[in-house]
Coordinates of C-alpha atoms and ligand atoms in Angstrom, one line a residue:
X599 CA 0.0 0.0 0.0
X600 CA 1.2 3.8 -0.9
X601 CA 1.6 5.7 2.2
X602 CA 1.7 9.3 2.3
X603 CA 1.8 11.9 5.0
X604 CA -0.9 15.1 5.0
X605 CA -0.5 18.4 6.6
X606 CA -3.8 18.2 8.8
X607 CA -5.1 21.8 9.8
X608 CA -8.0 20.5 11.5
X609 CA -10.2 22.4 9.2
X610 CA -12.2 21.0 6.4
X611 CA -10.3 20.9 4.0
X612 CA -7.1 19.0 4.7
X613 CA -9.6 16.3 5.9
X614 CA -11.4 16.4 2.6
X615 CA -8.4 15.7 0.8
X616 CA -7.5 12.9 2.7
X617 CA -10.6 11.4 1.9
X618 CA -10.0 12.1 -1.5
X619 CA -6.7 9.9 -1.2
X620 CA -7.9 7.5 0.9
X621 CA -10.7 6.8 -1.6
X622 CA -7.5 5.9 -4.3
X623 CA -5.9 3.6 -1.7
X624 CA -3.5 5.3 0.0
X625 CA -2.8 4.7 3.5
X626 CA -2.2 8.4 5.0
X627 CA -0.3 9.7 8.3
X628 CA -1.2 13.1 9.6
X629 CA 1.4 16.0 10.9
X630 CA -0.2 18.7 12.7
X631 CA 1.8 21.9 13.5
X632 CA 1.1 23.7 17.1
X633 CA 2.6 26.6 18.4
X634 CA 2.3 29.7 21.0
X635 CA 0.3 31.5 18.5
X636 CA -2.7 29.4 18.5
X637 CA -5.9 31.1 20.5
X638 CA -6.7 28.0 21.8
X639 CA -4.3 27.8 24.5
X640 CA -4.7 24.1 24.9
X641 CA -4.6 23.3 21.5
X642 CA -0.4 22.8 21.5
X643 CA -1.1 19.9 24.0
X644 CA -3.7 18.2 22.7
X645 CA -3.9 18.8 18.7
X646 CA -7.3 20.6 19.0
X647 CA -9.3 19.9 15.9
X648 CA -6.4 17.9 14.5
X649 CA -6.8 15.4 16.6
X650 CA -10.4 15.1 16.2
X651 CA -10.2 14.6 12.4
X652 CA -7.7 12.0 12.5
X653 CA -10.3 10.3 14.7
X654 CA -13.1 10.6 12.6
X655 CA -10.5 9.7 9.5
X656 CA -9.0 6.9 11.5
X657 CA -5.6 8.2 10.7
X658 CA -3.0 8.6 13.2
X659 CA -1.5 12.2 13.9
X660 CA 1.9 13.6 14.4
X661 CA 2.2 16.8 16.6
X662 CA 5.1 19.1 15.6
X663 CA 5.9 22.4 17.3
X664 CA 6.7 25.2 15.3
X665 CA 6.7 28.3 18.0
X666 CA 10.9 28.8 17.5
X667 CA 10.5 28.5 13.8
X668 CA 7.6 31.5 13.9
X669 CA 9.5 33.6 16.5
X670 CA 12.6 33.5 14.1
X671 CA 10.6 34.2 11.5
X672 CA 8.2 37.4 13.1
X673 CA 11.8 39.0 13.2
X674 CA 13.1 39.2 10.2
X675 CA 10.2 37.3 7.1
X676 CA 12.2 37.4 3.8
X677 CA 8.6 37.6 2.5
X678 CA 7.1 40.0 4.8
X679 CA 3.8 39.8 6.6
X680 CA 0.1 39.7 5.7
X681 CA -2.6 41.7 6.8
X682 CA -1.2 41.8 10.4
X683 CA 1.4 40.4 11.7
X684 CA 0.9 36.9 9.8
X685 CA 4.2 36.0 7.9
X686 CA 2.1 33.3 6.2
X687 CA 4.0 32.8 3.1
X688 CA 7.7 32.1 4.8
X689 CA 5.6 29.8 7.3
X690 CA 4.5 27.7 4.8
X691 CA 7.6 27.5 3.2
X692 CA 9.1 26.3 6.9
X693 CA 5.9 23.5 7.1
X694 CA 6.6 21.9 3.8
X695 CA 10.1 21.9 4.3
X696 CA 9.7 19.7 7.6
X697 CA 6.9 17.9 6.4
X698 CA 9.4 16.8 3.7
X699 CA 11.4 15.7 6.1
X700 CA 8.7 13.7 8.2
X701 CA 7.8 12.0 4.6
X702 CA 11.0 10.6 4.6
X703 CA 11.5 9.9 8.3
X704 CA 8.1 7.2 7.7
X705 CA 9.0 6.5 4.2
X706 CA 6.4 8.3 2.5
X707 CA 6.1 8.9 -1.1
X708 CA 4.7 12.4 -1.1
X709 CA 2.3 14.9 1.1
X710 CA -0.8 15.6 1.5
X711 CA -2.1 19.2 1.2
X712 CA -6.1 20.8 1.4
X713 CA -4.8 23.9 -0.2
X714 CA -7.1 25.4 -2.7
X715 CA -5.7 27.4 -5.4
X716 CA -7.2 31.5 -5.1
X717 CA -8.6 30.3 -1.5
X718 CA -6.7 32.8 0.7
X719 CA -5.2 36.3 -0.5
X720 CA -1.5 35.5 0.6
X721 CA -0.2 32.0 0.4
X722 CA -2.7 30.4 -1.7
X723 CA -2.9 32.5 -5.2
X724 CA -1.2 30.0 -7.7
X725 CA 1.8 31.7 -8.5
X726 CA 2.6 31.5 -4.5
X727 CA 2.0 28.1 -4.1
X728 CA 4.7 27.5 -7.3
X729 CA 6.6 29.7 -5.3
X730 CA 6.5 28.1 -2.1
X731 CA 7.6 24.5 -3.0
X732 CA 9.9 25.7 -5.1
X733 CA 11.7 27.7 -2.0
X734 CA 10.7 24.5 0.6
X735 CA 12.4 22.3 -2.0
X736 CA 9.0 20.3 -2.6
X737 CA 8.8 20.8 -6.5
X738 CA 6.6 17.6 -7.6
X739 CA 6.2 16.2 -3.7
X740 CA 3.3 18.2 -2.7
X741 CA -0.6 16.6 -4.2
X742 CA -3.5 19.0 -3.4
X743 CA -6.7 16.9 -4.2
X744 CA -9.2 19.5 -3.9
X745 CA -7.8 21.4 -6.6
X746 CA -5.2 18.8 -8.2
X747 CA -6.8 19.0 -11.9
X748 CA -6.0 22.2 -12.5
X749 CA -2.1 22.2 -11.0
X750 CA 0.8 20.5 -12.8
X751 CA 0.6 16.4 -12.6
X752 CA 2.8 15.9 -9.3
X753 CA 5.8 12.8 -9.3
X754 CA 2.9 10.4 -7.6
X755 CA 0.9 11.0 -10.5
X756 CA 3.3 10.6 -13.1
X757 CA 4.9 7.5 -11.0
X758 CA 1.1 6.2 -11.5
X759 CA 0.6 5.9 -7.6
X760 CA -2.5 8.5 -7.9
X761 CA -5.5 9.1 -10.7
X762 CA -5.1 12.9 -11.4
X763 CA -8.6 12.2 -12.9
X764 CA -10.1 11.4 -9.0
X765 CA -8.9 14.7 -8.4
X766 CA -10.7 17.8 -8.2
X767 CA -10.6 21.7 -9.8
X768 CA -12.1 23.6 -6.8
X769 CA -10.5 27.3 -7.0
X770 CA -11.3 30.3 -5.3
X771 CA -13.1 31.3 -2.0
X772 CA -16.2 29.6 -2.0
X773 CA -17.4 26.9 0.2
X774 CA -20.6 25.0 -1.8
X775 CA -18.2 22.6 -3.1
X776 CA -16.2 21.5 0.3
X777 CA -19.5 21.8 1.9
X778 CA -21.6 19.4 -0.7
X779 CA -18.3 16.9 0.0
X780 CA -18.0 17.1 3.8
X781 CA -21.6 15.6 3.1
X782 CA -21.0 13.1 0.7
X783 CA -18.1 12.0 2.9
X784 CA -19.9 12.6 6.1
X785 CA -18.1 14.1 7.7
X786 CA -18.7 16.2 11.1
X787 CA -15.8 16.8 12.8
X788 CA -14.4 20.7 11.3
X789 CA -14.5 24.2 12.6
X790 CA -15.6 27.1 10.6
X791 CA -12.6 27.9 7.9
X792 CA -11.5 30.9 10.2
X793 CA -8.1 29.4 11.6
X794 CA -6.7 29.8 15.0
X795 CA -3.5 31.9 14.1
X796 CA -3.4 34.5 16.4
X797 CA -1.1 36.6 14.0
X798 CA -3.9 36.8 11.6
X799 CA -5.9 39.0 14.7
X800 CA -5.6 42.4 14.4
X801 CA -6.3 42.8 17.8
X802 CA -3.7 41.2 19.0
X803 CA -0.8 43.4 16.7
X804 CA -0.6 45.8 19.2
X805 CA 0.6 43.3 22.2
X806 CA 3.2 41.2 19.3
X807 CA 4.3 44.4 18.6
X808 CA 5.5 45.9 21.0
X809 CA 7.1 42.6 22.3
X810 CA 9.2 43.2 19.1
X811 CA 10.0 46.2 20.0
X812 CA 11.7 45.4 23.1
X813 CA 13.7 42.6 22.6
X814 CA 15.6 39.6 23.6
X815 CA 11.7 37.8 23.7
X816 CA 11.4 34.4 24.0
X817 CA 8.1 31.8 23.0
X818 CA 7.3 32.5 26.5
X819 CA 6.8 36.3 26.2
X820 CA 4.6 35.4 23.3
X821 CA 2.6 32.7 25.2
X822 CA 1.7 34.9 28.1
X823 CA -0.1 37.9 25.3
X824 CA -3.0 35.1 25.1
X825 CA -4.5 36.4 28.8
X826 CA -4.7 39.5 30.6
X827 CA -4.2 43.1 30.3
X828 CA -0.7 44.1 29.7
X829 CA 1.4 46.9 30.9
X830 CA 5.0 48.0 29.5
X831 CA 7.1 48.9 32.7
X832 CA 10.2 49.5 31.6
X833 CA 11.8 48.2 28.4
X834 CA 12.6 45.1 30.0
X835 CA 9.8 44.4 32.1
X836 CA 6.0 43.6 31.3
X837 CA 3.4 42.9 33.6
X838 CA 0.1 41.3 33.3
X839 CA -2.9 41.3 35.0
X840 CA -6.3 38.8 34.7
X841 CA -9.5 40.4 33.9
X842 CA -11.6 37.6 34.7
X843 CA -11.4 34.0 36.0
X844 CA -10.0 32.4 33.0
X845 CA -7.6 34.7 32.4
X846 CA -6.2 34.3 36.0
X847 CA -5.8 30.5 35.3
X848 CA -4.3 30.9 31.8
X849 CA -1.6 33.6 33.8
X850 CA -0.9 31.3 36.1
X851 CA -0.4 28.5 33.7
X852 CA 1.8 31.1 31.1
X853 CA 4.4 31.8 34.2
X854 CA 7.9 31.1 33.6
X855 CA 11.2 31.0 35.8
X856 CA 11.9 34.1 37.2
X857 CA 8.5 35.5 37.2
X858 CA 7.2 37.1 40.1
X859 CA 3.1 37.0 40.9
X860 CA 1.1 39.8 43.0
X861 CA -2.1 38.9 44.1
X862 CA -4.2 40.5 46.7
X863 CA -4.3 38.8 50.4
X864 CA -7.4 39.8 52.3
X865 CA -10.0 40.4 49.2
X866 CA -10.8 39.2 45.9
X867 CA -8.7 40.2 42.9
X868 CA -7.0 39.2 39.6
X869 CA -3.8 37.7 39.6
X870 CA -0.8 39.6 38.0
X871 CA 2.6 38.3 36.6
X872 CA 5.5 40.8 36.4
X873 CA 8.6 39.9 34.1
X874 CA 11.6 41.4 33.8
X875 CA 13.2 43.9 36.3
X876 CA 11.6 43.0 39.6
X877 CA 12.9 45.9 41.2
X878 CA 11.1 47.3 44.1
X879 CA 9.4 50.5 42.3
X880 CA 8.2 48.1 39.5
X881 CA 7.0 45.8 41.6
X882 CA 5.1 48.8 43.4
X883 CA 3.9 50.2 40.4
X884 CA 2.6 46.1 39.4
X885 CA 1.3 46.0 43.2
X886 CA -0.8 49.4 42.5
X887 CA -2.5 47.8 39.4
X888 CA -3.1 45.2 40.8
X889 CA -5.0 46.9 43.9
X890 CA -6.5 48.9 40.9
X891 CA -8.1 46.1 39.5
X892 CA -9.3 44.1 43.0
X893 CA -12.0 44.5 44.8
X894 CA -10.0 47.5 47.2
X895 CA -9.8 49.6 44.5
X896 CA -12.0 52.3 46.3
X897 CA -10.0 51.5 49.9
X898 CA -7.0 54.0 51.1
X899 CA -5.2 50.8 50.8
X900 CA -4.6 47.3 49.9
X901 CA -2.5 44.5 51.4
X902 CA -0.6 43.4 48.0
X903 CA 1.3 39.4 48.6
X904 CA 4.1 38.5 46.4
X905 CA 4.2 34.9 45.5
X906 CA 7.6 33.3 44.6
X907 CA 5.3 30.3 41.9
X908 CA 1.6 30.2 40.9
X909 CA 0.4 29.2 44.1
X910 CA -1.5 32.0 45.4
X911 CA -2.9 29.8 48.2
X912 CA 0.5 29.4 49.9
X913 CA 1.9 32.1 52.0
X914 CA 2.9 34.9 50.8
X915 CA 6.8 36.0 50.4
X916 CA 6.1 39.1 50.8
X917 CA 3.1 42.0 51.4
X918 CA 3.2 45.1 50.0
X919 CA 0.8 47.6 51.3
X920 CA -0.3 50.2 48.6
X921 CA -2.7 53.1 47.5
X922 CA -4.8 51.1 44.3
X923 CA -3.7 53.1 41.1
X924 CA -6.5 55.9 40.0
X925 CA -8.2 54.9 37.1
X926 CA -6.1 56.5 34.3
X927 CA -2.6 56.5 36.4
X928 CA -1.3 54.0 34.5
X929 CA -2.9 54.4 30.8
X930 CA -0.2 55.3 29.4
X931 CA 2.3 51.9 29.8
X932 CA -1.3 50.2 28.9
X933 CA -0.8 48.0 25.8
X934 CA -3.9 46.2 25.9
Ligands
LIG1219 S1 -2.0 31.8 9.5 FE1 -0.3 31.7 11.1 S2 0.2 29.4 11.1 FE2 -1.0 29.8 9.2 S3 0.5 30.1 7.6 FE3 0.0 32.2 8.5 S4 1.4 32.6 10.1 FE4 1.6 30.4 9.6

């Protein structure tokens, strides 16, 4: 039996095509990228949708991490960015290039993409996709079923391993098509075709940014943007502060060595993680927020504990006692 490897998104599409190549025999392994930049902070442990799919496809998945690769490449992309802060195109060209290299790690004999030529404005118009295996070194490796008719015949078809004539000639943005087939297939398992790449979110430009801005950063310093309000103390230090429940778990679960957590002692508040200089006036100035956004923020003052780890439940290191910041003392080292 033929095996190839596919690129499983989790989306629709990736597990359409595999449908599309199971139907011609071919026994298929998924690889899943995860990274920091995900919205679903869970996701990069458990494969999210990804691992769902290969369920319902009754394939088994590969999870591959690609946070470093993204960092390095959010620095400096020799294709530049998308709409926001996305450097899609030199992503892709990093995920093809390792998926070549897990083909031949299982002894595959080519990969598996959903892409649909003219699907998405950046990384998908045709003359990008040539582009892109030609730069990942994938020339003739890469078989996108969904829109396979209308692309050059790929080694596996040539090498008769594939019918190009089982393959489709879906282009474009539309949906009907995938949707009509997701039926046909029955298939259930697939979010709506939105993504989960946080550097597609224009909302969330403002925090990468100014993280570039101040560097060394680390995937850590990108991991902790996903919760809380943030605040620029110095150029080395950040702090962050929960604005509900959630976020106060996420914080906790984001904190790295060397943090330092505030957390009020003797009334309800959010948690807050300070990075960087620890100094005693930032750690004032984080202690003030914090009071700020408790519930002592109308009190002359509030009994502030330091926490050396996430366990806000143990006693505290230390207690600061401090006047709650006013409501716009601190706007301006705000960064959302
Ligand atoms: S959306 Fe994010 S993960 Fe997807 S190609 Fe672009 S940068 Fe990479």
């Amino acid at each position: 039996m033929t095996k190839a490897m596919a690129l499983l998104s989790g989306g629709l599409d990736s597990s359409l095509a595999i449908k599309l190549m199971q139907q011609q025999g071919i026994e298929v392994i998924g690889l899943h990228f995860v990274s920091v930049f995900l919205k679903d902070a869970e996701h990069a442990a458990t494969g999210g949708n990804a691992t769902l799919a290969a369920k319902e496809l009754g394939i088994e998945v590969h999870l591959r991490d690609s946070s470093e690769t993204m960092l390095a490449l959010l620095k400096n992309p020799p294709h530049g960015f998308g709409k926001n802060l996305n450097p899609c195109i030199d992503c892709r060209i990093a995920m093809l290039r390792r998926a070549a290299e897990f083909m031949r790690e299982i002894g595959a004999k080519f990969i598996i993409s959903g892409e649909v030529v003219g699907q998405r404005p950046m990384s998908q118009r045709r003359h990008a996709i040539d582009m892109i295996d030609r730069k990942a070194d994938v020339v003739g490796l890469v078989v996108r079923p969904l829109c396979g008719k209308i692309l050059p015949p790929t080694n596996a078809e040539r090498a008769g391993l594939i019918d190009r004539e089982k393959m489709l000639a879906i282009s474009g943005r539309g949906r009907k098509e995938q949707l009509a087939l997701a039926q046909e297939f029955g298939l259930t398992e697939f979010p709506n075709p939105a993504g989960g790449c946080l550097l597609t979110e224009n909302t969330f430009v403002v925090k990468i940014q100014d993280v570039l801005d101040h560097p060394p950063f680390t995937t850590a310093d990108m991991a902790l943007l996903k919760a809380g309000r943030h605040f620029r103390l110095d150029a080395h230090t950040k702090a962050a502060v929960g604005r509900n429940e959630k976020d106060n778990e996420h914080l906790v679960s984001f904190i790295a060595p060397g943090d330092t957590i505030l957390c009020a002692v003797d009334l309800a508040g959010p948690v807050m993680v300070v990075r960087g200089d620890t100094g005693e006036r930032n750690l004032e100035t984080a202690a003030r927020i914090t009071a700020r956004y408790s519930q002592g923020r109308d009190k002359e003052t509030v009994r502030i504990g330091l926490y050396a780890t996430g366990d806000i439940e143990a006693e505290p290191i230390k207690i600061f006692t401090v006047r709650p910041a006013g409501p716009d003392e601190f706007r301006g080292q705000l960064i959302l």
